Short mmCIF file of C-alpha atoms in Angstrom, two decimals:
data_model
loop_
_atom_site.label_atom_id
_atom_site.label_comp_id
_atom_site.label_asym_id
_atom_site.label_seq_id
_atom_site.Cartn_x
_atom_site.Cartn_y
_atom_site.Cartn_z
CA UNK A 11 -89.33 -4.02 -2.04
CA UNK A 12 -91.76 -6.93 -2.53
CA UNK A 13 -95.59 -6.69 -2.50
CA UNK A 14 -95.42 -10.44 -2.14
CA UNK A 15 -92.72 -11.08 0.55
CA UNK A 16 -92.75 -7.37 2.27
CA UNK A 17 -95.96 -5.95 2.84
CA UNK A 18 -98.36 -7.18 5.36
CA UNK A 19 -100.89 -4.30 5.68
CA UNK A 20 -103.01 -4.43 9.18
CA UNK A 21 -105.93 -2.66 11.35
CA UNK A 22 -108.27 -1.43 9.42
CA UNK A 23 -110.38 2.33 10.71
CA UNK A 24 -112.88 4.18 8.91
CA UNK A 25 -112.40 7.70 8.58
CA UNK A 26 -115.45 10.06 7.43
CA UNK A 27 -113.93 13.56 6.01
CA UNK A 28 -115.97 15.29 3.43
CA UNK A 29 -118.62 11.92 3.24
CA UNK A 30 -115.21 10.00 1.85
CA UNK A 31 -113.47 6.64 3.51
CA UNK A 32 -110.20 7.21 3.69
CA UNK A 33 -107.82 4.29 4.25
CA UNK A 34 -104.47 4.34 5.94
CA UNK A 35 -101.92 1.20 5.85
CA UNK A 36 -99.15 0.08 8.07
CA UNK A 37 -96.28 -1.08 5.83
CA UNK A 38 -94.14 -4.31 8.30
CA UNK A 39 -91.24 -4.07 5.86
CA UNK A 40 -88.84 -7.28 4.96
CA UNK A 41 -87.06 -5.40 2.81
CA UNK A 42 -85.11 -8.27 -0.51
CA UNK A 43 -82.82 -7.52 -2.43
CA UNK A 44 -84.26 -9.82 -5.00
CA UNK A 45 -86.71 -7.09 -5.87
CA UNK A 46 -86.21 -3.00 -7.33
CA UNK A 47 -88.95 -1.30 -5.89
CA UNK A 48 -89.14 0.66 -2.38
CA UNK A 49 -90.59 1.96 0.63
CA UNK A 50 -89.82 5.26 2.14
CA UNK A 51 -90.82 7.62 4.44
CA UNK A 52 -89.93 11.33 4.14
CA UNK A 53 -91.37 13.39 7.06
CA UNK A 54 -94.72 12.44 7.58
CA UNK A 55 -95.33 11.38 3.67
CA UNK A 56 -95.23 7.05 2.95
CA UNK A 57 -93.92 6.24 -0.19
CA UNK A 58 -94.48 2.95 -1.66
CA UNK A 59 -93.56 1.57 -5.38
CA UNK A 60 -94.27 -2.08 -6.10
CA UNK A 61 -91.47 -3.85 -8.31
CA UNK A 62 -94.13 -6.03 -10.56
CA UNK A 63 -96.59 -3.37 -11.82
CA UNK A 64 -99.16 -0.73 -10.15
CA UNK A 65 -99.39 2.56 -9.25
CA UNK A 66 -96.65 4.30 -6.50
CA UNK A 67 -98.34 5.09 -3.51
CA UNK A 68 -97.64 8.82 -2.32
CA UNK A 69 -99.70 10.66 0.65
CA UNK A 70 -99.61 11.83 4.05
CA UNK A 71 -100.10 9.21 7.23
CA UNK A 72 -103.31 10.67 7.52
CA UNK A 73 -104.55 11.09 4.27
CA UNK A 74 -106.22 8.59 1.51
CA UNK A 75 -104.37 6.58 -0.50
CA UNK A 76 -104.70 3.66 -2.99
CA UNK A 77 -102.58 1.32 -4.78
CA UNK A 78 -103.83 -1.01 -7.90
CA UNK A 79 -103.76 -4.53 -7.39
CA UNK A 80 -104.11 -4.44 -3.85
CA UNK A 81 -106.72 -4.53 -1.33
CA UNK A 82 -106.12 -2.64 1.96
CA UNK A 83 -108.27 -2.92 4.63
CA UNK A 84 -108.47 -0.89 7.87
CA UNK A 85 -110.31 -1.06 11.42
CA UNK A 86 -108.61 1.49 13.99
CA UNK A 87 -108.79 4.78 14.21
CA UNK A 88 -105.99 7.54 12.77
CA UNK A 89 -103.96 7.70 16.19
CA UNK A 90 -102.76 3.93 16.74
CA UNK A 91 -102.45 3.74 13.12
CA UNK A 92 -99.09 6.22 13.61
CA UNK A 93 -97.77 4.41 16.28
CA UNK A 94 -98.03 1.73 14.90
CA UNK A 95 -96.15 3.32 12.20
CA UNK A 96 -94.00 5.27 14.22
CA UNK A 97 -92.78 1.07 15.60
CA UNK A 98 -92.85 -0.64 12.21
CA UNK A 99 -91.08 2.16 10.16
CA UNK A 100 -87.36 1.68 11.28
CA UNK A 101 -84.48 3.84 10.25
CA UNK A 102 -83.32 1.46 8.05
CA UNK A 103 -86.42 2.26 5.92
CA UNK A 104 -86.98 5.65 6.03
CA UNK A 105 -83.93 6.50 3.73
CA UNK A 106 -84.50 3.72 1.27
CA UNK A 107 -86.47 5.79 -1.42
CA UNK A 108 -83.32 7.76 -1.83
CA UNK A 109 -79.46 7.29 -2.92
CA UNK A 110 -77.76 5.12 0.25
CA UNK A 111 -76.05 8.15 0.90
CA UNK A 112 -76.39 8.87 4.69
CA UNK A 113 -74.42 11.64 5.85
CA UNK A 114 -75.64 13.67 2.37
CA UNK A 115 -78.87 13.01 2.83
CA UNK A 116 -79.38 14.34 6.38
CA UNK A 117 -80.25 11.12 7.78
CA UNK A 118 -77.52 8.83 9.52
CA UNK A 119 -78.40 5.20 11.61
CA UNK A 120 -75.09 5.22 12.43
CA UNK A 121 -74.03 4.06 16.09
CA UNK A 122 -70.84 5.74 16.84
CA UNK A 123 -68.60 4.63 18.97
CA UNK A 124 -65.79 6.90 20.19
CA UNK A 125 -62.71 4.85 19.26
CA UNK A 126 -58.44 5.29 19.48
CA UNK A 127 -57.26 4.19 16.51
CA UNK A 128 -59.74 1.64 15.88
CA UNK A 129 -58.64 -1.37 13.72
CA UNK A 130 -60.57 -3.98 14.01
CA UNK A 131 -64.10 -5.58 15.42
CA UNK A 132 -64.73 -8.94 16.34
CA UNK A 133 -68.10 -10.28 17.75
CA UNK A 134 -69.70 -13.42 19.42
CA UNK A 135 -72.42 -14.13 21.50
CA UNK A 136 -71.86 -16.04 25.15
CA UNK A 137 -75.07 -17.70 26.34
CA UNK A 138 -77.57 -15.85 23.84
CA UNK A 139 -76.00 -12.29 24.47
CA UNK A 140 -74.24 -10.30 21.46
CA UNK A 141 -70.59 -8.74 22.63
CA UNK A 142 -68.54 -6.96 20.20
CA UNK A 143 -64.79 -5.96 20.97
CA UNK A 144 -63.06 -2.93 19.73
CA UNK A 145 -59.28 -3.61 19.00
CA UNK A 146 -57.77 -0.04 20.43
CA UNK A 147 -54.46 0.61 18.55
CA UNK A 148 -53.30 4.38 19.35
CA UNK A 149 -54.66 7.47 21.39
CA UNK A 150 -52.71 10.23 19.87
CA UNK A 151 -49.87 10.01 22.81
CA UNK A 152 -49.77 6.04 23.91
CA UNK A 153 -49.85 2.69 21.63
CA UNK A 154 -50.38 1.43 25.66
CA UNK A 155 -54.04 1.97 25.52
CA UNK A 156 -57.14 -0.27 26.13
CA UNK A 157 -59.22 -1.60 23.63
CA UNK A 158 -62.94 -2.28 24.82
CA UNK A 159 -66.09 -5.00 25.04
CA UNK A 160 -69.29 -3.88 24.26
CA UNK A 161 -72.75 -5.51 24.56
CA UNK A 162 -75.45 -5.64 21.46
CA UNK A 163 -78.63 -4.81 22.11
CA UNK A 164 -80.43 -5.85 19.20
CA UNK A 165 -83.69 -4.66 19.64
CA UNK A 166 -82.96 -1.04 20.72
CA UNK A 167 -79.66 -1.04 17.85
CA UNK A 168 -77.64 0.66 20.83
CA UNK A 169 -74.40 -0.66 22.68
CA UNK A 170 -73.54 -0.59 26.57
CA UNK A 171 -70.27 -0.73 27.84
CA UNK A 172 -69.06 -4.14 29.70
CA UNK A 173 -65.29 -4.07 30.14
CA UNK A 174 -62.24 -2.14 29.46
CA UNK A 175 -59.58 -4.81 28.62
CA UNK A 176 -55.40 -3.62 27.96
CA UNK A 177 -53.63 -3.79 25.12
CA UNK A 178 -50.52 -2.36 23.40
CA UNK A 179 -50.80 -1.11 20.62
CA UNK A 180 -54.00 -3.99 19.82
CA UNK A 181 -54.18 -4.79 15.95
CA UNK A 182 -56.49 -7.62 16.07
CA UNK A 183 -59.35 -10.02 18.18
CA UNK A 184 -59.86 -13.39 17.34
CA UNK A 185 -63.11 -14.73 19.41
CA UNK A 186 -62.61 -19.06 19.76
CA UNK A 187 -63.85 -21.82 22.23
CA UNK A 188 -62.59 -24.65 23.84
CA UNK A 189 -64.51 -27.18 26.00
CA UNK A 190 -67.70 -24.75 25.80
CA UNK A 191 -65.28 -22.09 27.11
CA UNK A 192 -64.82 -19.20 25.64
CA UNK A 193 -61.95 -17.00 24.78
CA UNK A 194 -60.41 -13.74 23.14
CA UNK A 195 -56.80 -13.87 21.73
CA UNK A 196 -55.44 -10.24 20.79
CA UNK A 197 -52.55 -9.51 18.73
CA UNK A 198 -50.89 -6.74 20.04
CA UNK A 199 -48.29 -5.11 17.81
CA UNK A 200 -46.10 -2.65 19.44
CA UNK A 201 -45.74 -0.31 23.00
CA UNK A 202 -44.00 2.61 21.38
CA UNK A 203 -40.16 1.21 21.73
CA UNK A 204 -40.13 -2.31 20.98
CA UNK A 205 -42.15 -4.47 18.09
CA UNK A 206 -41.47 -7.54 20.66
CA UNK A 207 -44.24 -7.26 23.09
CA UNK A 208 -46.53 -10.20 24.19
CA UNK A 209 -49.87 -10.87 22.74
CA UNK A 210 -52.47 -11.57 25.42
CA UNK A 211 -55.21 -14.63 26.06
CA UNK A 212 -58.68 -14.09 27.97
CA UNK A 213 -60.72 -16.35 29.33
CA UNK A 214 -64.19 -15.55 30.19
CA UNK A 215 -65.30 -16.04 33.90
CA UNK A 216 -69.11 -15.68 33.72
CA UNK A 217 -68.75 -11.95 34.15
CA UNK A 218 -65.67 -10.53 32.11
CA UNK A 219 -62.42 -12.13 30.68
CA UNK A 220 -59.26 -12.06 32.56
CA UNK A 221 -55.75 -12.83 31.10
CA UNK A 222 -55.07 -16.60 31.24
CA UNK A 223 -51.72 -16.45 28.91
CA UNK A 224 -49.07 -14.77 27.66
CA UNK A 225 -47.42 -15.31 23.92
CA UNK A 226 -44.36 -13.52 22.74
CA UNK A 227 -44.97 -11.88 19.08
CA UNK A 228 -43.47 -9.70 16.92
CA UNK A 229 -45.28 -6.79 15.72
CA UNK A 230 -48.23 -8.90 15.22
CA UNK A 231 -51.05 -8.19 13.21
CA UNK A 232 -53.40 -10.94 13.41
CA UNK A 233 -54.69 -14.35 15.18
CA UNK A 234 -56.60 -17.29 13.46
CA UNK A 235 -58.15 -20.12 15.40
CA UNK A 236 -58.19 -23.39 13.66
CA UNK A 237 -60.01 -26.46 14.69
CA UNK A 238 -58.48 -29.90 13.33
CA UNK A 239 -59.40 -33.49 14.30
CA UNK A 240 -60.43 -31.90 17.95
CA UNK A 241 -56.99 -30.12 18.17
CA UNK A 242 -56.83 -26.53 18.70
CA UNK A 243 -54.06 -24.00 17.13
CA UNK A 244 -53.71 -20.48 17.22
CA UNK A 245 -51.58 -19.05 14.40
CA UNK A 246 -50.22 -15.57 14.87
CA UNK A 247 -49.39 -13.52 11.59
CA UNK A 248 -45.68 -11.65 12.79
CA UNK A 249 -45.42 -8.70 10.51
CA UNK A 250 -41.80 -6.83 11.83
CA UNK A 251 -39.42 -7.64 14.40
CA UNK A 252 -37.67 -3.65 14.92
CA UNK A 253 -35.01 -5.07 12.38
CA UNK A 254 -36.68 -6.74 9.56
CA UNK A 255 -40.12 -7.75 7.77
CA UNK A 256 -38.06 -11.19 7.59
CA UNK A 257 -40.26 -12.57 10.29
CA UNK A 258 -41.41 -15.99 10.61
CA UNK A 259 -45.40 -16.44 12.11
CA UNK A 260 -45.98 -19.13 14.48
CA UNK A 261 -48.29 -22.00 15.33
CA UNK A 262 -49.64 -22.66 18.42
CA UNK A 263 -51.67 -25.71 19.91
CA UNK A 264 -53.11 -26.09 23.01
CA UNK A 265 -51.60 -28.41 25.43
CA UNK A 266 -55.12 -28.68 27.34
CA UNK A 267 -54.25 -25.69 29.70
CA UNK A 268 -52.27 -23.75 27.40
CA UNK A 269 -51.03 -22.68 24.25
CA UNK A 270 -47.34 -24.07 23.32
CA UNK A 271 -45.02 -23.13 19.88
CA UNK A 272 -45.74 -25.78 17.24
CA UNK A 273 -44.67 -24.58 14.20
CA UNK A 274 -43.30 -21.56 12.51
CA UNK A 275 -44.00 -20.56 9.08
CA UNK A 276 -42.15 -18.38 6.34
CA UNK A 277 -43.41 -15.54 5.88
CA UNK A 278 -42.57 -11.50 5.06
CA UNK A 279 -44.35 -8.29 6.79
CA UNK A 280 -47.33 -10.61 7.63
CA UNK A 281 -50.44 -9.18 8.20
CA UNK A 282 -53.34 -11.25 7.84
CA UNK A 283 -54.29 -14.93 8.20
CA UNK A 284 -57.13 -16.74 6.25
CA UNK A 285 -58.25 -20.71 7.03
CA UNK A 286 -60.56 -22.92 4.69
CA UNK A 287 -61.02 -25.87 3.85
CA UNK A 288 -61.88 -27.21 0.26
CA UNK A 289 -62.65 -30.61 -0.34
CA UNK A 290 -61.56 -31.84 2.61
CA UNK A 291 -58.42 -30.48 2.72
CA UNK A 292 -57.29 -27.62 5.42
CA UNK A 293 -55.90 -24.40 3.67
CA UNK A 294 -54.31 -21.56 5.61
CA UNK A 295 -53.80 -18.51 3.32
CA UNK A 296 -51.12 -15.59 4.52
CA UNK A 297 -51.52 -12.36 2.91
CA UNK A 298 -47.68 -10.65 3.27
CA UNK A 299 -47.61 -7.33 2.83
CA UNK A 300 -43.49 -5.70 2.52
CA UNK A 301 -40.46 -6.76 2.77
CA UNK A 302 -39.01 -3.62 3.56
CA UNK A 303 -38.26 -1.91 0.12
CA UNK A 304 -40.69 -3.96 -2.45
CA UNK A 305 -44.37 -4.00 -1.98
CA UNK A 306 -45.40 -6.57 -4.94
CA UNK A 307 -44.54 -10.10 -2.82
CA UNK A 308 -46.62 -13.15 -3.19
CA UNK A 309 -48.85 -13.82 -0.35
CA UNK A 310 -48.43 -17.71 0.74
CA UNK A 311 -50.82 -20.72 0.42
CA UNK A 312 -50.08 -23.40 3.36
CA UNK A 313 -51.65 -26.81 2.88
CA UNK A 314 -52.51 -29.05 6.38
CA UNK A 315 -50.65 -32.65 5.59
CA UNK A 316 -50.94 -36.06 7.66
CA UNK A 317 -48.06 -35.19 9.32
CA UNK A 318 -50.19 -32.68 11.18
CA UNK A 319 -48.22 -29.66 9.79
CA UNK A 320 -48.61 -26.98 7.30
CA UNK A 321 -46.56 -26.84 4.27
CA UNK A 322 -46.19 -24.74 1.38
CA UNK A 323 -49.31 -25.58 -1.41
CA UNK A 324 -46.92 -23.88 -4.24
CA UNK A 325 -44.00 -22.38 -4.51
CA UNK A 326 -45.73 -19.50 -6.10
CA UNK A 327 -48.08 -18.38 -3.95
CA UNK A 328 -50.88 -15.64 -4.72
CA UNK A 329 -50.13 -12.22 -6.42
CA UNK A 330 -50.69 -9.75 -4.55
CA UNK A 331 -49.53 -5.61 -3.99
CA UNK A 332 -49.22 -4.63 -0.34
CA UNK A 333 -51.84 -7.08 0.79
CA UNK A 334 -53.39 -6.42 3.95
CA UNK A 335 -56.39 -9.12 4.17
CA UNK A 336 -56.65 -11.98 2.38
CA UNK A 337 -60.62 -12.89 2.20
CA UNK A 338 -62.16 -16.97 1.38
CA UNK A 339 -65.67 -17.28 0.08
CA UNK A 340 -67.88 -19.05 -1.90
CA UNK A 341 -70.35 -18.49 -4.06
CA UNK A 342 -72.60 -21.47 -5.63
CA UNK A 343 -69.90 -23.93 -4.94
CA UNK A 344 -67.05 -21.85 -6.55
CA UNK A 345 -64.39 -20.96 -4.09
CA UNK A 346 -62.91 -17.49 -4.04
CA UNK A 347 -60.42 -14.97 -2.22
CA UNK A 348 -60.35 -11.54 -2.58
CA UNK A 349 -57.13 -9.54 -1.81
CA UNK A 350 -57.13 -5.98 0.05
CA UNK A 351 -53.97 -4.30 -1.86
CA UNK A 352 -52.75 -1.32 -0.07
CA UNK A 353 -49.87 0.02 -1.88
CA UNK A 354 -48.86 -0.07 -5.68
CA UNK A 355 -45.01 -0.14 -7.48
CA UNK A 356 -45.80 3.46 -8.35
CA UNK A 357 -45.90 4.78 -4.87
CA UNK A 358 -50.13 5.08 -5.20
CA UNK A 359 -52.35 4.10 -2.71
CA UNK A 360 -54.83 3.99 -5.67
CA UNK A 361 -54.74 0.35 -6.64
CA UNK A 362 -56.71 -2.48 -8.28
CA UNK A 363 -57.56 -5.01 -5.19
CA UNK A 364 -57.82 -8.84 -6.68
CA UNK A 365 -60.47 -11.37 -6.89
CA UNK A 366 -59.42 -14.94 -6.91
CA UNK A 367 -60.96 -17.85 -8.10
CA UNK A 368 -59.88 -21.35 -7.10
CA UNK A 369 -58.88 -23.64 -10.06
CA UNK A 370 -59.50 -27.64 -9.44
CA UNK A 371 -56.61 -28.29 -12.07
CA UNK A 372 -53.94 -26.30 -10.86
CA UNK A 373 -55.23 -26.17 -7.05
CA UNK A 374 -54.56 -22.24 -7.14
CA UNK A 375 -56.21 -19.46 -7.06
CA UNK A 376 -56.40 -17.64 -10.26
CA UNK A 377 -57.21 -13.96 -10.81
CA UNK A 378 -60.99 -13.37 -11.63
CA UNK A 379 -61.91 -9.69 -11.06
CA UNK A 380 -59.95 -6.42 -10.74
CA UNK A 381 -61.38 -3.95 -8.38
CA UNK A 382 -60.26 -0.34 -7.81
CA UNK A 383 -59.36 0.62 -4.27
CA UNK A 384 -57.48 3.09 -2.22
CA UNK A 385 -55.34 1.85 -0.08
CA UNK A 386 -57.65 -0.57 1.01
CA UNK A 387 -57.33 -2.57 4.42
CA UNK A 388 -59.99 -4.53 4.76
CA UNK A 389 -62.54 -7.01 3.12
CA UNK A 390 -65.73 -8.56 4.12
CA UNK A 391 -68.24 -11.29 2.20
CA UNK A 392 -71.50 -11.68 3.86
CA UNK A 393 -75.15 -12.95 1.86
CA UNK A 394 -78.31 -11.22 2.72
CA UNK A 395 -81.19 -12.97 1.11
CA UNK A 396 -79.41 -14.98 -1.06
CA UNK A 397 -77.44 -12.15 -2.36
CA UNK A 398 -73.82 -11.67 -1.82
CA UNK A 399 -72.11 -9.12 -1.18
CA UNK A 400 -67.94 -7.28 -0.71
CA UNK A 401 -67.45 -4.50 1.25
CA UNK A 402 -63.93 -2.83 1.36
CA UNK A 403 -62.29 -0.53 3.93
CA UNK A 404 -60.89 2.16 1.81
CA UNK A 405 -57.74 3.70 4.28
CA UNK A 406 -55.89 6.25 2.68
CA UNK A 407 -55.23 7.92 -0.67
CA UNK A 408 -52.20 10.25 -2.07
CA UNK A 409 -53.66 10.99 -5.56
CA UNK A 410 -54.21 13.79 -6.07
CA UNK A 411 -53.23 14.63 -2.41
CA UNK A 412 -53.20 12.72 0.78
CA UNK A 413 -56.41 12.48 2.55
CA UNK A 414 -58.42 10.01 5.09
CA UNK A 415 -61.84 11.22 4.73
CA UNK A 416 -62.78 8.59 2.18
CA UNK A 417 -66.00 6.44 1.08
CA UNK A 418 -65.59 2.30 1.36
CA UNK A 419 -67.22 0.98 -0.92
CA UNK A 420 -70.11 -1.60 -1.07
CA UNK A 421 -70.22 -4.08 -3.82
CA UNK A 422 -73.24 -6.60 -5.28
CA UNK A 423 -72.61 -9.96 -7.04
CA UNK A 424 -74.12 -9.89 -10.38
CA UNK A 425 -73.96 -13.53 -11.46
CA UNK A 426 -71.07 -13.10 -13.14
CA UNK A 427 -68.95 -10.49 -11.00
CA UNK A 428 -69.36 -7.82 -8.50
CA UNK A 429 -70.42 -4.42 -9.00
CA UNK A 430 -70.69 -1.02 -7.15
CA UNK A 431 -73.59 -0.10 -5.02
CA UNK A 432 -72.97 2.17 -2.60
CA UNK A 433 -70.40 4.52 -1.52
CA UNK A 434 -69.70 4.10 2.48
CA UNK A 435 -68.44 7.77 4.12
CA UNK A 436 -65.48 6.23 6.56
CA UNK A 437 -62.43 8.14 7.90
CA UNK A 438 -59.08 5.96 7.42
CA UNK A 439 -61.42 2.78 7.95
CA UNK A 440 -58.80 0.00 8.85
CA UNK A 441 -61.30 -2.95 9.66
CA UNK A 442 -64.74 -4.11 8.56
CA UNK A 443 -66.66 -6.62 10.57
CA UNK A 444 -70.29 -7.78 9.75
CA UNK A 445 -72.77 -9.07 11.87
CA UNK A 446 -76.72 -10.08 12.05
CA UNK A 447 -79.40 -10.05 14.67
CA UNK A 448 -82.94 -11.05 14.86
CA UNK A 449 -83.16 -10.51 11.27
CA UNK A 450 -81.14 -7.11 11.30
CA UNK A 451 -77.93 -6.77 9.65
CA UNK A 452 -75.34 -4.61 10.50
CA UNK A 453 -71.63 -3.70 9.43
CA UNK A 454 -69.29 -2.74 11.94
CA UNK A 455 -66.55 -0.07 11.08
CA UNK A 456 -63.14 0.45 12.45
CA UNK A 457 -62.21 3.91 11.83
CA UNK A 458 -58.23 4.53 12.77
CA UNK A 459 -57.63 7.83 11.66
CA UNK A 460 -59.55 11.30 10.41
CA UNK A 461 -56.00 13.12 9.48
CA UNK A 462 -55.95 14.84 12.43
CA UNK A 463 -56.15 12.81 14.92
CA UNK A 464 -56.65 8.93 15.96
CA UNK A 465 -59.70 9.63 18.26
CA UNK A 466 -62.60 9.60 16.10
CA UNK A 467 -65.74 7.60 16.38
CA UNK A 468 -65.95 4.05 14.94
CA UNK A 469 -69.54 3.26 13.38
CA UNK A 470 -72.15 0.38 13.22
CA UNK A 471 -74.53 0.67 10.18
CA UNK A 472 -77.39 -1.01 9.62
CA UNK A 473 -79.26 -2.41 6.41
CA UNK A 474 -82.28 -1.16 5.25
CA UNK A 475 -82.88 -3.38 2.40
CA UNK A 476 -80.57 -1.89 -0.24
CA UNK A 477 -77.68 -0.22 1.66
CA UNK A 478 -75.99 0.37 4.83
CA UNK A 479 -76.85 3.64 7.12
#
């Protein structure tokens, strides 16, 4: 909390109890990260500590209180002064004087959405309106079950339904345009008998999106949308065929109505595609997970050539253990990728995930930072105030015993690496998808599984200037 960039203090009343004035503030929070102090309510009692130096400010909404160093002024009387408060007090700061720890501290800004076997979000906004889809994987009976489109409302924080849309057994959305059109690809992985089922392309018609294509897969995982010299491709990461994990993925361009095979690429148990480009040069990255009996296979590096194809950047590739996402950032013009490892050579779900860092000698990724996770799924780099930040979906752990009900975890670049900061409570979390609005941030979780059952509410935090609730 920053006196300087966070507090604007307004109204001013004069209250005569006992022959004293007795002030009251309104705290309009902008809550950095660049600063340790806080704001907090607790019931009706306003907390306020400035980070630089002066005195924490503790008292009731209606009674007196002072803080050194600054000079509070007020002109309304005690009842607008707590609705005003009641407006400018949001749920994202009333927990911030305490440990980021939601569901134990009684207070929860979650927005749960009842999901089946959520496992992933994607979101986009069509003519200055947020829409997020839910990719719907399993409802306890039927991979044949429909995934859904929701609209943002970003002032209220809440979500209203739009459109059921169906999918088999959907894994992943990629959101794209073409010619100010827009479009959803999903990657649907299997219907219960067969891992050869088509994945699906919408385009929206002003009210909804209706299928416009189908594209044989095989057990897909993911889409990625890449934009080169005005041509469009869709790249589909195939992860098993019913037969092997020996499956190659695919690249597809559009034809100017339609989406036609291009290329195919080698790959094994595919299950997540990453696209970049560094110094002018178009990267895709594919994070390959199994083989079917060893878990510790390189994920590839493609390079985009003249030729207008892909082709292997080294021969090598990237190490990784069960990969499952494969996530590019940067950070003050260094180029990273962080790995989400699911599955270790020991049979343990509890195992370091990898941050890369890209080395202009080689042109590879190096390893940078080792990061404990269990059986982790899912990675996602956003900045908030300058700051950046990692958040991982933490799926499933069998040490000491098998269980779903774990944290994701929240993590803070330091300068130098990235540290712990909060604890997330998830339940088999398989995707992680962040998002902003009007100055709000929010993290969007895919929860797949509780270890009972796949219907269990998905979640949409929000930010209240340190953590997520």
């Amino acid at each position: 909390f920053s006196v300087r960039h966070a507090m604007t203090f307004v109204q001013q009343t004069y209250l005569m109890k006992c022959q004293c004035v007795m002030w009251l503030c309104v705290v309009c929070v902008a809550l950095t990260t660049a600063h340790k102090g806080y704001v907090g309510v607790e019931q009706n009692n306003l907390c306020i500590k400035p980070p630089e130096s002066g005195t924490v400010l503790v008292g009731t909404i209606d009674l007196l209180a002072t803080i050194s160093n600054q000079q509070l002024e007020i002109d309304t009387h005690a009842s607008q002064m707590k609705e005003l408060m009641a407006r400018t007090l949001t749920q994202q700061v009333r927990d911030s004087d305490i440990q980021c720890r939601s569901r134990e501290n009684g207070f929860d800004a979650s927005v749960y959405v009842p999901t089946r076997g959520a496992m992933d979000w994607e979101w986009f906004d069509i003519n200055g309106v947020r829409y997020l889809v839910v990719a719907n994987n399993f409802d306890g009976t039927s991979y044949v079950t429909d995934s859904e489109l929701f609209r943002w409302d970003g002032i209220s924080g809440k979500l209203s339904h739009v459109q059921r849309i169906p999918t088999v057994g959907g894994r992943d959305w990629e959101h794209f345009m073409i010619n100010e059109e827009h479009y959803l690809v999903v990657a649907n992985e299997r219907n219960g008998t067969s891992y050869l089922v088509d994945s699906e392309v919408f385009r929206w018609n002003g009210n909804q999106f209706v299928s416009v294509q189908l594209i044989p897969t095989k057990g897909a995982f993911h889409w990625r949308h890449i934009e080169i010299d005005d041509a469009h491709y869709l790249v589909v990461a195939n992860n098993y065929d019913g037969a092997t994990y020996d499956v190659k993925s695919e690249v597809f361009q559009w034809n100017g109505v339609q989406f036609e095979s291009y290329q195919f690429l080698s790959t094994t148990g595919a299950t997540h595609l990453e696209a970049f480009a560094i110094n002018g040069t178009t990267y895709l990255l594919v994070a390959n997970q199994f083989d079917g009996s060893v878990w510790s296979i390189n994920s590839t590096m493609f390079r985009w050539l003249g030729v207008k194809k892909f082709v292997l950047q080294s021969q090598k590739g990237i190490s990784t253990m069960g990969s499952r996402k494969l996530k590019y950032f940067m950070i003050d013009g260094m180029h990273f990728v962080v790995s989400a490892n699911e599955f270790s050579l020991t049979a343990s779900f509890n195992v370091n995930s990898t941050v890369f860092k890209w080395d202009e000698e080689t042109l590879t990724f190096q390893a940078y930072q080792q990061i404990p996770t269990r059986g982790a799924s899912d990675w996602e780099h956003f900045v908030i105030d300058d700051t950046h930040y990692l958040v991982v979906a933490n799926r499933f752990t069998n040490v000491p015993q098998a269980q779903y009900l774990l944290d994701s975890e929240l993590f803070q670049w330091d300068g130098t690496q990235f540290t712990s900061i909060q604890l997330v409570p998830t339940s088999g979390a398989n995707g992680l998808t962040y998002f902003s609005l009007n100055g709000i941030h929010h993290l969007a979780i895919a929860n797949h599984f509780d270890g009972t059952s796949e219907l269990v509410d998905s979640q949409i935090l929000t930010w209240n200037g340190r953590c997520f609730l």
